[in-house]
Amino acid sequence: MMTETGDLGFEPAVRTAFGFLVEEYGFRVAASSADRVRFESSGVYVEITSGRYGQEVGVECGRIGTDERFDLQSYLGAASAGLRDQVGDGIVDTPEAMRHCTAHLAEVLRAHGQPILEGNPSAFELVSPVSWAHFNLDAIGPAEYRERYRRELDAARAGLARLRQGPG
């Protein structure tokens, strides 16, 4: 028998684990339900979601007022090859697993997501080149694909270099 997300304590687990967004970065809870909690600052949002029966918990980030959005795994994978695997699969089926999973995701975001949480444009540029067209050669011709991919890869590498240099 499957347990609904609310029975797993999703909302309180998220509010507890991701409370640092409010305390340290000035976010506020903009929306909250049994399967979704959205934190917003003046320019950035972080949305934590869970499937109806709690099968998977995920973290999505983006800039408010744009169509930009990406999951935490995509950002970590773009920032450093080894970081993507730190997120895990997010699969939960008990209240204890929910608390553990949300705490882990929050720690990963806290440890590696500062550029996103502060709205650093380079962090968003790092992830923005990844789109469906990169994987769908039928959408554009191979020559155009290679040229677009090369330009976007160069831009992503430049963004990563700026992130590594830090502020200044």
PDB file of C-alpha atoms in Angstrom:
ATOM      1  CA  MET A   1       0.000   0.000   0.000  1.00  0.00           C
ATOM      2  CA  MET A   2       1.367   3.397  -0.963  1.00  0.00           C
ATOM      3  CA  THR A   3       1.384   6.286   1.452  1.00  0.00           C
ATOM      4  CA  GLU A   4       0.410   9.761   0.284  1.00  0.00           C
ATOM      5  CA  THR A   5       3.059  12.478   0.458  1.00  0.00           C
ATOM      6  CA  GLY A   6       1.258  14.289   3.282  1.00  0.00           C
ATOM      7  CA  ASP A   7       1.463  11.151   5.412  1.00  0.00           C
ATOM      8  CA  LEU A   8       5.241  11.148   4.920  1.00  0.00           C
ATOM      9  CA  GLY A   9       5.580  14.604   6.447  1.00  0.00           C
ATOM     10  CA  PHE A  10       6.875  16.269   3.272  1.00  0.00           C
ATOM     11  CA  GLU A  11       5.873  19.848   4.048  1.00  0.00           C
ATOM     12  CA  PRO A  12       7.249  20.034   7.611  1.00  0.00           C
ATOM     13  CA  ALA A  13      10.402  18.154   6.579  1.00  0.00           C
ATOM     14  CA  VAL A  14      11.054  20.666   3.786  1.00  0.00           C
ATOM     15  CA  ARG A  15      10.330  23.702   5.953  1.00  0.00           C
ATOM     16  CA  THR A  16      12.766  22.401   8.591  1.00  0.00           C
ATOM     17  CA  ALA A  17      15.543  21.312   6.222  1.00  0.00           C
ATOM     18  CA  PHE A  18      15.376  24.344   3.935  1.00  0.00           C
ATOM     19  CA  GLY A  19      14.819  26.879   6.715  1.00  0.00           C
ATOM     20  CA  PHE A  20      18.329  28.177   6.042  1.00  0.00           C
ATOM     21  CA  LEU A  21      16.967  29.813   2.876  1.00  0.00           C
ATOM     22  CA  VAL A  22      14.861  32.121   5.039  1.00  0.00           C
ATOM     23  CA  GLU A  23      17.385  32.591   7.822  1.00  0.00           C
ATOM     24  CA  GLU A  24      20.560  33.027   5.766  1.00  0.00           C
ATOM     25  CA  TYR A  25      19.437  34.240   2.340  1.00  0.00           C
ATOM     26  CA  GLY A  26      16.258  36.214   3.000  1.00  0.00           C
ATOM     27  CA  PHE A  27      13.905  33.918   1.094  1.00  0.00           C
ATOM     28  CA  ARG A  28      10.271  33.561   2.115  1.00  0.00           C
ATOM     29  CA  VAL A  29       7.832  30.700   1.711  1.00  0.00           C
ATOM     30  CA  ALA A  30       5.767  31.777  -1.301  1.00  0.00           C
ATOM     31  CA  ALA A  31       3.649  28.629  -1.665  1.00  0.00           C
ATOM     32  CA  SER A  32       3.251  25.471   0.335  1.00  0.00           C
ATOM     33  CA  SER A  33       1.206  22.295  -0.013  1.00  0.00           C
ATOM     34  CA  ALA A  34       1.466  18.605   0.790  1.00  0.00           C
ATOM     35  CA  ASP A  35       3.638  18.015  -2.301  1.00  0.00           C
ATOM     36  CA  ARG A  36       5.282  21.381  -3.064  1.00  0.00           C
ATOM     37  CA  VAL A  37       7.080  24.104  -1.106  1.00  0.00           C
ATOM     38  CA  ARG A  38       8.321  27.175  -2.979  1.00  0.00           C
ATOM     39  CA  PHE A  39      10.809  29.605  -1.470  1.00  0.00           C
ATOM     40  CA  GLU A  40      11.385  32.980  -3.152  1.00  0.00           C
ATOM     41  CA  SER A  41      13.818  35.840  -2.762  1.00  0.00           C
ATOM     42  CA  SER A  42      13.578  39.063  -4.749  1.00  0.00           C
ATOM     43  CA  GLY A  43      15.023  37.396  -7.837  1.00  0.00           C
ATOM     44  CA  VAL A  44      15.361  33.634  -7.308  1.00  0.00           C
ATOM     45  CA  TYR A  45      13.096  30.749  -6.399  1.00  0.00           C
ATOM     46  CA  VAL A  46      13.805  27.301  -5.012  1.00  0.00           C
ATOM     47  CA  GLU A  47      10.969  24.801  -5.297  1.00  0.00           C
ATOM     48  CA  ILE A  48      10.991  21.434  -3.605  1.00  0.00           C
ATOM     49  CA  THR A  49       8.468  18.917  -4.915  1.00  0.00           C
ATOM     50  CA  SER A  50       7.399  15.384  -4.158  1.00  0.00           C
ATOM     51  CA  GLY A  51       5.352  12.916  -6.131  1.00  0.00           C
ATOM     52  CA  ARG A  52       1.821  12.308  -4.891  1.00  0.00           C
ATOM     53  CA  TYR A  53       2.902   9.161  -3.101  1.00  0.00           C
ATOM     54  CA  GLY A  54       6.341  10.454  -2.175  1.00  0.00           C
ATOM     55  CA  GLN A  55       8.269   8.366  -4.657  1.00  0.00           C
ATOM     56  CA  GLU A  56      10.719  11.126  -5.550  1.00  0.00           C
ATOM     57  CA  VAL A  57      11.737  14.426  -3.981  1.00  0.00           C
ATOM     58  CA  GLY A  58      13.377  17.016  -6.220  1.00  0.00           C
ATOM     59  CA  VAL A  59      14.750  20.549  -6.059  1.00  0.00           C
ATOM     60  CA  GLU A  60      14.211  23.051  -8.872  1.00  0.00           C
ATOM     61  CA  CYS A  61      15.744  26.525  -9.060  1.00  0.00           C
ATOM     62  CA  GLY A  62      15.192  29.487 -11.332  1.00  0.00           C
ATOM     63  CA  ARG A  63      15.062  33.228 -11.715  1.00  0.00           C
ATOM     64  CA  ILE A  64      11.749  34.893 -10.998  1.00  0.00           C
ATOM     65  CA  GLY A  65      10.174  36.537 -14.030  1.00  0.00           C
ATOM     66  CA  THR A  66      11.937  34.260 -16.537  1.00  0.00           C
ATOM     67  CA  ASP A  67      11.362  30.835 -18.028  1.00  0.00           C
ATOM     68  CA  GLU A  68      14.717  29.678 -16.674  1.00  0.00           C
ATOM     69  CA  ARG A  69      14.512  26.667 -14.439  1.00  0.00           C
ATOM     70  CA  PHE A  70      16.681  23.685 -13.746  1.00  0.00           C
ATOM     71  CA  ASP A  71      16.977  20.952 -11.206  1.00  0.00           C
ATOM     72  CA  LEU A  72      19.704  20.809  -8.600  1.00  0.00           C
ATOM     73  CA  GLN A  73      21.334  17.818 -10.306  1.00  0.00           C
ATOM     74  CA  SER A  74      21.723  19.748 -13.577  1.00  0.00           C
ATOM     75  CA  TYR A  75      23.402  22.650 -11.830  1.00  0.00           C
ATOM     76  CA  LEU A  76      25.752  20.416  -9.869  1.00  0.00           C
ATOM     77  CA  GLY A  77      26.619  18.415 -12.981  1.00  0.00           C
ATOM     78  CA  ALA A  78      27.438  21.603 -14.880  1.00  0.00           C
ATOM     79  CA  ALA A  79      29.477  23.009 -11.991  1.00  0.00           C
ATOM     80  CA  SER A  80      31.574  19.891 -11.438  1.00  0.00           C
ATOM     81  CA  ALA A  81      31.394  16.371 -12.805  1.00  0.00           C
ATOM     82  CA  GLY A  82      31.602  14.742  -9.374  1.00  0.00           C
ATOM     83  CA  LEU A  83      28.926  16.839  -7.669  1.00  0.00           C
ATOM     84  CA  ARG A  84      25.891  15.566  -9.590  1.00  0.00           C
ATOM     85  CA  ASP A  85      25.965  12.210  -7.829  1.00  0.00           C
ATOM     86  CA  GLN A  86      25.754  13.868  -4.396  1.00  0.00           C
ATOM     87  CA  VAL A  87      22.041  14.528  -4.875  1.00  0.00           C
ATOM     88  CA  GLY A  88      21.046  10.868  -4.905  1.00  0.00           C
ATOM     89  CA  ASP A  89      17.807   9.502  -6.308  1.00  0.00           C
ATOM     90  CA  GLY A  90      15.412  11.265  -3.917  1.00  0.00           C
ATOM     91  CA  ILE A  91      13.226   8.175  -3.564  1.00  0.00           C
ATOM     92  CA  VAL A  92      11.340   8.061  -0.266  1.00  0.00           C
ATOM     93  CA  ASP A  93       8.603   5.864   1.169  1.00  0.00           C
ATOM     94  CA  THR A  94       8.662   6.494   4.924  1.00  0.00           C
ATOM     95  CA  PRO A  95       8.578   9.625   7.096  1.00  0.00           C
ATOM     96  CA  GLU A  96      12.138   8.890   8.242  1.00  0.00           C
ATOM     97  CA  ALA A  97      13.344   8.610   4.637  1.00  0.00           C
ATOM     98  CA  MET A  98      11.543  11.894   3.853  1.00  0.00           C
ATOM     99  CA  ARG A  99      13.325  13.714   6.694  1.00  0.00           C
ATOM    100  CA  HIS A 100      16.675  12.233   5.701  1.00  0.00           C
ATOM    101  CA  CYS A 101      16.210  13.005   1.995  1.00  0.00           C
ATOM    102  CA  THR A 102      15.089  16.614   2.478  1.00  0.00           C
ATOM    103  CA  ALA A 103      17.887  17.250   4.979  1.00  0.00           C
ATOM    104  CA  HIS A 104      20.422  15.816   2.535  1.00  0.00           C
ATOM    105  CA  LEU A 105      19.133  17.857  -0.423  1.00  0.00           C
ATOM    106  CA  ALA A 106      19.170  21.009   1.701  1.00  0.00           C
ATOM    107  CA  GLU A 107      22.766  20.335   2.780  1.00  0.00           C
ATOM    108  CA  VAL A 108      23.880  19.828  -0.824  1.00  0.00           C
ATOM    109  CA  LEU A 109      22.164  23.069  -1.878  1.00  0.00           C
ATOM    110  CA  ARG A 110      23.641  24.918   1.085  1.00  0.00           C
ATOM    111  CA  ALA A 111      27.151  23.590   0.386  1.00  0.00           C
ATOM    112  CA  HIS A 112      27.210  24.126  -3.381  1.00  0.00           C
ATOM    113  CA  GLY A 113      24.344  26.440  -4.330  1.00  0.00           C
ATOM    114  CA  GLN A 114      25.448  29.801  -2.962  1.00  0.00           C
ATOM    115  CA  PRO A 115      25.910  31.351  -6.439  1.00  0.00           C
ATOM    116  CA  ILE A 116      22.341  30.390  -7.362  1.00  0.00           C
ATOM    117  CA  LEU A 117      20.857  31.454  -4.046  1.00  0.00           C
ATOM    118  CA  GLU A 118      22.538  34.850  -4.370  1.00  0.00           C
ATOM    119  CA  GLY A 119      21.273  35.227  -7.950  1.00  0.00           C
ATOM    120  CA  ASN A 120      24.747  35.228  -9.534  1.00  0.00           C
ATOM    121  CA  PRO A 121      24.115  35.470 -13.315  1.00  0.00           C
ATOM    122  CA  SER A 122      27.146  33.260 -14.042  1.00  0.00           C
ATOM    123  CA  ALA A 123      25.525  30.403 -12.136  1.00  0.00           C
ATOM    124  CA  PHE A 124      22.444  30.605 -14.345  1.00  0.00           C
ATOM    125  CA  GLU A 125      24.540  30.937 -17.513  1.00  0.00           C
ATOM    126  CA  LEU A 126      26.340  27.765 -16.522  1.00  0.00           C
ATOM    127  CA  VAL A 127      23.158  25.719 -16.723  1.00  0.00           C
ATOM    128  CA  SER A 128      21.165  27.633 -19.359  1.00  0.00           C
ATOM    129  CA  PRO A 129      22.893  26.144 -22.444  1.00  0.00           C
ATOM    130  CA  VAL A 130      21.445  22.715 -21.682  1.00  0.00           C
ATOM    131  CA  SER A 131      18.203  22.279 -23.582  1.00  0.00           C
ATOM    132  CA  TRP A 132      16.275  19.643 -25.484  1.00  0.00           C
ATOM    133  CA  ALA A 133      17.874  20.773 -28.778  1.00  0.00           C
ATOM    134  CA  HIS A 134      21.199  19.453 -27.486  1.00  0.00           C
ATOM    135  CA  PHE A 135      19.763  15.963 -27.546  1.00  0.00           C
ATOM    136  CA  ASN A 136      17.451  16.196 -30.547  1.00  0.00           C
ATOM    137  CA  LEU A 137      19.303  16.387 -33.867  1.00  0.00           C
ATOM    138  CA  ASP A 138      15.987  16.253 -35.716  1.00  0.00           C
ATOM    139  CA  ALA A 139      15.085  19.664 -34.267  1.00  0.00           C
ATOM    140  CA  ILE A 140      18.027  21.366 -36.010  1.00  0.00           C
ATOM    141  CA  GLY A 141      20.563  20.279 -38.620  1.00  0.00           C
ATOM    142  CA  PRO A 142      23.824  18.602 -37.553  1.00  0.00           C
ATOM    143  CA  ALA A 143      26.055  21.517 -38.679  1.00  0.00           C
ATOM    144  CA  GLU A 144      23.889  24.073 -36.884  1.00  0.00           C
ATOM    145  CA  TYR A 145      23.789  21.799 -33.846  1.00  0.00           C
ATOM    146  CA  ARG A 146      27.582  21.521 -33.703  1.00  0.00           C
ATOM    147  CA  GLU A 147      28.040  25.281 -34.067  1.00  0.00           C
ATOM    148  CA  ARG A 148      25.381  26.109 -31.476  1.00  0.00           C
ATOM    149  CA  TYR A 149      26.727  23.506 -29.079  1.00  0.00           C
ATOM    150  CA  ARG A 150      30.286  24.826 -29.464  1.00  0.00           C
ATOM    151  CA  ARG A 151      29.184  28.427 -28.730  1.00  0.00           C
ATOM    152  CA  GLU A 152      27.081  27.383 -25.761  1.00  0.00           C
ATOM    153  CA  LEU A 153      29.798  25.121 -24.403  1.00  0.00           C
ATOM    154  CA  ASP A 154      32.279  28.008 -24.648  1.00  0.00           C
ATOM    155  CA  ALA A 155      29.821  30.265 -22.787  1.00  0.00           C
ATOM    156  CA  ALA A 156      29.268  27.624 -20.107  1.00  0.00           C
ATOM    157  CA  ARG A 157      33.006  27.149 -19.655  1.00  0.00           C
ATOM    158  CA  ALA A 158      33.472  30.921 -19.333  1.00  0.00           C
ATOM    159  CA  GLY A 159      30.672  31.023 -16.740  1.00  0.00           C
ATOM    160  CA  LEU A 160      32.273  28.200 -14.794  1.00  0.00           C
ATOM    161  CA  ALA A 161      35.631  29.998 -14.862  1.00  0.00           C
ATOM    162  CA  ARG A 162      33.955  33.146 -13.463  1.00  0.00           C
ATOM    163  CA  LEU A 163      32.310  31.105 -10.706  1.00  0.00           C
ATOM    164  CA  ARG A 164      35.608  29.522  -9.774  1.00  0.00           C
ATOM    165  CA  GLN A 165      37.273  32.946  -9.568  1.00  0.00           C
ATOM    166  CA  GLY A 166      34.685  34.079  -7.058  1.00  0.00           C
ATOM    167  CA  PRO A 167      33.364  37.595  -6.502  1.00  0.00           C
ATOM    168  CA  GLY A 168      35.398  40.514  -7.650  1.00  0.00           C
TER     169      GLY A 168
END
